[in-house]
CSV table of C-alpha atoms in Angstrom, one decimal:
chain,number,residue,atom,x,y,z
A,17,UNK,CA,0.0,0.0,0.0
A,18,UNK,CA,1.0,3.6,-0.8
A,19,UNK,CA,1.3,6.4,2.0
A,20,UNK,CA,-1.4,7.8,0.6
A,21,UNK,CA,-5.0,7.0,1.4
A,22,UNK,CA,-8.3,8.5,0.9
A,23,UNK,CA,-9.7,9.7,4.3
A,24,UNK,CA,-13.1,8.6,5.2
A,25,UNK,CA,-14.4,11.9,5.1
A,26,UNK,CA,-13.2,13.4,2.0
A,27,UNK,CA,-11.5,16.8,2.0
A,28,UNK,CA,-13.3,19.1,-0.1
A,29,UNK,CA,-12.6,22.6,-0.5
A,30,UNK,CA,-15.6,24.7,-1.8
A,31,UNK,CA,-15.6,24.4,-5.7
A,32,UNK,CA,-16.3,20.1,-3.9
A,33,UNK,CA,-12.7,19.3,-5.3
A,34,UNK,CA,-11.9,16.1,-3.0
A,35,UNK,CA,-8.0,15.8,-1.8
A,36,UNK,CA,-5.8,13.1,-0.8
A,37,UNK,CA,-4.4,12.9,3.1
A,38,UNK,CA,-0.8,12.6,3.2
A,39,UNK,CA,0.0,9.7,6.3
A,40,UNK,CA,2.8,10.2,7.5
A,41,UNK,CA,5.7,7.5,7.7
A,42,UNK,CA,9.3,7.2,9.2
A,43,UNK,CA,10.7,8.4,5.7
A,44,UNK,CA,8.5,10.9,4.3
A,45,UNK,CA,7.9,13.8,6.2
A,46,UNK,CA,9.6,16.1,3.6
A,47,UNK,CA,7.2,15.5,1.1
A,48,UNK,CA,4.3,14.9,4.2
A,49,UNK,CA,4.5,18.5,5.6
A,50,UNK,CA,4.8,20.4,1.7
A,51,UNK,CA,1.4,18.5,1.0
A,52,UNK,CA,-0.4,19.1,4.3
A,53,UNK,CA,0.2,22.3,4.2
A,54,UNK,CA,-0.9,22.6,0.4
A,55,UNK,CA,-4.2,21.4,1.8
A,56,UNK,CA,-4.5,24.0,4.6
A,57,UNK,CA,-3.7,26.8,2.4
A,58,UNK,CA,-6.1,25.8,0.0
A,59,UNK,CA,-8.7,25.5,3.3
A,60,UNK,CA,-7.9,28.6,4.9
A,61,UNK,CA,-6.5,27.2,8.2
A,62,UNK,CA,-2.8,27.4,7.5
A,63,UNK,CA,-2.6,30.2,9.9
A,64,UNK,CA,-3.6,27.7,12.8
A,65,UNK,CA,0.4,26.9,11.9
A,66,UNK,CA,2.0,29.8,10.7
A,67,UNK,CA,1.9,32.5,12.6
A,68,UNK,CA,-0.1,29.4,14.9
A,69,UNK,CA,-1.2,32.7,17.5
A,70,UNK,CA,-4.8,34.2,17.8
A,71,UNK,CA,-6.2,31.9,15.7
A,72,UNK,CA,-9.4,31.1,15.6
A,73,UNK,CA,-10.9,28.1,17.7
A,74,UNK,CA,-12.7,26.4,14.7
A,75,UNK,CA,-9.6,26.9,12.0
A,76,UNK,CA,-7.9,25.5,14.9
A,77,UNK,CA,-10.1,22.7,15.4
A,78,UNK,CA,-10.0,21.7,11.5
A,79,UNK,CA,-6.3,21.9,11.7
A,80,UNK,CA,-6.2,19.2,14.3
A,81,UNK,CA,-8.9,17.0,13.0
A,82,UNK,CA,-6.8,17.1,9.6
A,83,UNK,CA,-3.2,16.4,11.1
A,84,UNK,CA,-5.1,13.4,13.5
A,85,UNK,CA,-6.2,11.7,9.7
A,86,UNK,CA,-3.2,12.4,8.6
A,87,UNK,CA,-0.9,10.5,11.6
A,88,UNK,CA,-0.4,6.7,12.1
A,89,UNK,CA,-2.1,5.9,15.9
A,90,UNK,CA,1.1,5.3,17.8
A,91,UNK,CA,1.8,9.0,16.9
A,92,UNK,CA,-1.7,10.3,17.2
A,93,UNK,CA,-1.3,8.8,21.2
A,94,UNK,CA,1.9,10.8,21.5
A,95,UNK,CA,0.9,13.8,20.8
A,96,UNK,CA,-2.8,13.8,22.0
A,97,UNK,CA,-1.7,16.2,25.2
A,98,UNK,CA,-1.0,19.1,22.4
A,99,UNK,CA,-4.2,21.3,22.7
A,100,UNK,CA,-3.3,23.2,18.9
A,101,UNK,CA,-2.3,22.7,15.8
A,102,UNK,CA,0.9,24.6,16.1
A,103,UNK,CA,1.7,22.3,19.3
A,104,UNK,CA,1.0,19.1,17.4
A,105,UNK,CA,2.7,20.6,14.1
A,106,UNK,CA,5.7,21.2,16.0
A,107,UNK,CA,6.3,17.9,17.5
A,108,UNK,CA,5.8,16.4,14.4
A,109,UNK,CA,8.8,18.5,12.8
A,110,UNK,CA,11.2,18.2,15.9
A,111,UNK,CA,10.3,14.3,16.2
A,112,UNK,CA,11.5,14.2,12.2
A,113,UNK,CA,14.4,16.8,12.1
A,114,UNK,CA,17.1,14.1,11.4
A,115,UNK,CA,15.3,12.5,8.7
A,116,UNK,CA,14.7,16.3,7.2
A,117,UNK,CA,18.6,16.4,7.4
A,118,UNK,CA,19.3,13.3,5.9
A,119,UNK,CA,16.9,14.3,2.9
A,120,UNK,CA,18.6,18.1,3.0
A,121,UNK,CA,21.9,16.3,2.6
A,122,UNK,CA,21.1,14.0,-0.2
A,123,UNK,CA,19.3,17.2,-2.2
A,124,UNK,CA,22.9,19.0,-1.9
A,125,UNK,CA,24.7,15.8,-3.7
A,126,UNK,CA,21.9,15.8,-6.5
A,127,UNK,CA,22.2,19.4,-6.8
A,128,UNK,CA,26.1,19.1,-7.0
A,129,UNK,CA,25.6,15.9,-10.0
A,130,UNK,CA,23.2,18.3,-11.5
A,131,UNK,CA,25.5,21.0,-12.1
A,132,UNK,CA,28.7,18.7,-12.4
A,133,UNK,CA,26.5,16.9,-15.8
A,134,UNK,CA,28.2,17.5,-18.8
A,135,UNK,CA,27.2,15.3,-22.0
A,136,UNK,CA,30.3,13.1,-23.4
A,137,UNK,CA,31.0,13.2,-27.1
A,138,UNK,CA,29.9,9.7,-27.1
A,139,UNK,CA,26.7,9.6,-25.8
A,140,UNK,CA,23.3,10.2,-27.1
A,141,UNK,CA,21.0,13.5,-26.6
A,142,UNK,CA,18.3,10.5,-25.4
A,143,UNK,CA,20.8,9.2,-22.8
A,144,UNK,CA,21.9,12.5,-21.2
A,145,UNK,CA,18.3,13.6,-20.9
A,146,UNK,CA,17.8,10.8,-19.5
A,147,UNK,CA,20.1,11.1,-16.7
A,148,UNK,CA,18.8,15.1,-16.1
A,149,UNK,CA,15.2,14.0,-16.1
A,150,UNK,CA,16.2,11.5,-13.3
A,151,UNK,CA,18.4,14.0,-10.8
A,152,UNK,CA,15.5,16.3,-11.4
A,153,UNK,CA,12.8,12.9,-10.1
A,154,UNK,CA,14.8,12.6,-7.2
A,155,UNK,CA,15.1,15.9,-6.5
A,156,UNK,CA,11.2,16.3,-6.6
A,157,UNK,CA,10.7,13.5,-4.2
A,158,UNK,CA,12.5,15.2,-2.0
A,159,UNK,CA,10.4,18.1,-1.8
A,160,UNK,CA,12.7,20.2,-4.1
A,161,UNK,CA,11.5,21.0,-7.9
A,162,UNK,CA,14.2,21.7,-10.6
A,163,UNK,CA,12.7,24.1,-12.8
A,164,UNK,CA,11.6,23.8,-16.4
A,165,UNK,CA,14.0,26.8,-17.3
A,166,UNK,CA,16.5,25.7,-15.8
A,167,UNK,CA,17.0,22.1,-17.0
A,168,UNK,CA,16.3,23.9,-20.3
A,169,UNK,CA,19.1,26.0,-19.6
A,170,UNK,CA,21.3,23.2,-18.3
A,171,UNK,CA,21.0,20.9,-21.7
A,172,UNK,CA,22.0,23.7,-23.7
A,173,UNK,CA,24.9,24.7,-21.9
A,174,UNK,CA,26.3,20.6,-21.2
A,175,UNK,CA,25.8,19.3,-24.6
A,176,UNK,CA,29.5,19.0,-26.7
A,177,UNK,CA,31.1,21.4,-29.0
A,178,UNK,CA,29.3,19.2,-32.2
A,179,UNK,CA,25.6,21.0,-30.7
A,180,UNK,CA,26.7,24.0,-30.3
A,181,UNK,CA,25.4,25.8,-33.5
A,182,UNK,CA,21.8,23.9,-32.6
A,183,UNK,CA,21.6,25.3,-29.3
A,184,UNK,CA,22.3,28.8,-30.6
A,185,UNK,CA,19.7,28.3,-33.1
A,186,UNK,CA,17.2,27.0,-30.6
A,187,UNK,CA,18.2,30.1,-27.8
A,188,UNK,CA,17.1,32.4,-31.3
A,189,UNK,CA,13.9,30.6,-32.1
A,190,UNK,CA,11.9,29.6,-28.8
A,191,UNK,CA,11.5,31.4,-25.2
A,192,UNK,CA,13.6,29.7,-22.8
A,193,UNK,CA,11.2,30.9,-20.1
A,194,UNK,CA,8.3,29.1,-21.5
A,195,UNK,CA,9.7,26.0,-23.4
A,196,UNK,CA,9.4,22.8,-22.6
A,197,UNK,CA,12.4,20.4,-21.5
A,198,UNK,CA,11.3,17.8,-23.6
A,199,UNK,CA,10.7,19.8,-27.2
A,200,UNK,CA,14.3,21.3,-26.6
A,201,UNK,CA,15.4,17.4,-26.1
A,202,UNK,CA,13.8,17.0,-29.2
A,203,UNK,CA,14.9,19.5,-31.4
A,204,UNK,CA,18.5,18.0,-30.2
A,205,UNK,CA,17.6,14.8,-31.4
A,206,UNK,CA,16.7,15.6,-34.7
A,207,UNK,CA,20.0,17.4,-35.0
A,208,UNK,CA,22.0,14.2,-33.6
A,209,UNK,CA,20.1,12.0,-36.2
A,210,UNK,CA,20.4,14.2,-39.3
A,211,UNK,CA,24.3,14.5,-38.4
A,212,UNK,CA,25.1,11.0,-37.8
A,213,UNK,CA,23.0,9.7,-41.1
A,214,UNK,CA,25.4,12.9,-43.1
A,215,UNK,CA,28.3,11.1,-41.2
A,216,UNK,CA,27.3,7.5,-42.2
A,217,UNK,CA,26.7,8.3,-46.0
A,218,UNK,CA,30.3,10.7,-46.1
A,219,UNK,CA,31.7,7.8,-44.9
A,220,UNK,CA,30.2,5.4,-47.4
A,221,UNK,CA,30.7,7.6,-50.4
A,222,UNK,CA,34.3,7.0,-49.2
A,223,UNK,CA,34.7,4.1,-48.9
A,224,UNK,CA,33.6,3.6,-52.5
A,225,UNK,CA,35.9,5.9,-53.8
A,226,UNK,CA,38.6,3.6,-52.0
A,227,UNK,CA,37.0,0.6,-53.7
A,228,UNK,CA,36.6,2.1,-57.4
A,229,UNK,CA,40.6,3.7,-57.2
């Protein structure tokens, strides 16, 4: 089973769109607190949290009913002495602050790989992509997005000298603030594939020349 279920009474804001609860686990509370407090924003209670003072008694009360669906039982019993949402909130983040570490400290080696990428001469646009498209997975699941723009950016400027006329041409033709990662890839692939079938018939028209002296 995920660790993410559908609460018994389903979340609705007021347009009735229904949300998921978050539970929280011993390994997710990264990703746990961004979505719980994406559903209290989009409820109006997030103030129960931050600023958490002079809030009022029924936001407060909706807080805690949330964050209670959201908890495994062992947890709920621990902190059932907290009185607010702030209280309970709190706990929660000190009881998980080594596991945020731990995911703060694998976010700064994927961000180091990230910039560190550069494409070899001998691998494929496909491949390289490939590998970006799978820091920038990790790098969601751990609560941090990497930009469209700026693995857009980072393709451009990693590829090998052989791409560098496309990538000019591409930074002339499209907004890099609005294109998409995976049309830039594509562009890049074309390029790849009309240059290596040019290669392949130079090097065939040679080859008869050889044969026919």
């Amino acid at each position: 089973m995920g660790d993410i279920i559908n609460t018994s009474d389903a979340i609705k804001d007021t347009s009735h769109l229904t949300f998921q609860c978050p539970i929280l686990t011993a390994t997710n509370y990264p990703i746990w607190s961004l979505r719980i407090k994406a559903i209290f924003k989009a409820h109006g209670i997030w103030e129960s949290i931050e600023p958490g003072t002079d809030v009022d008694q029924k936001k407060d009360n909706a807080a805690i009913a949330y964050l209670y669906q959201s908890l495994p039982e062992d947890l709920i019993l621990q902190v059932a002495g907290c009185t607010h949402a702030k209280e309970i909130w709190d706990a929660i983040k000190t009881r998980h602050l080594g596991v945020e570490r731990v995911m703060e400290a694998r976010l700064q080696t994927l961000k180091a790989e990230f910039e560190a990428a550069r494409m070899k001469d001998s691998e494929k646009i496909d491949d390289f992509a490939a590998k970006l498209s799978g820091i920038a997975s990790k790098s969601a699941a751990l609560g941090t997005v990497i930009e469209e723009t700026t693995l857009v950016r980072k393709i451009l400027t990693a590829i090998p000298e052989k791409f560098l006329n496309m990538a000019a041409t591409i930074e002339q033709l499209v907004d890099l603030k609005t294109v998409k990662f995976h049309e830039v890839v594509g562009r890049l692939k074309a390029y790849e594939e009309r240059t290596s079938l040019k290669t392949t018939n130079n090097s065939h028209d040679q080859l008869l020349l050889s044969y026919e002296g």
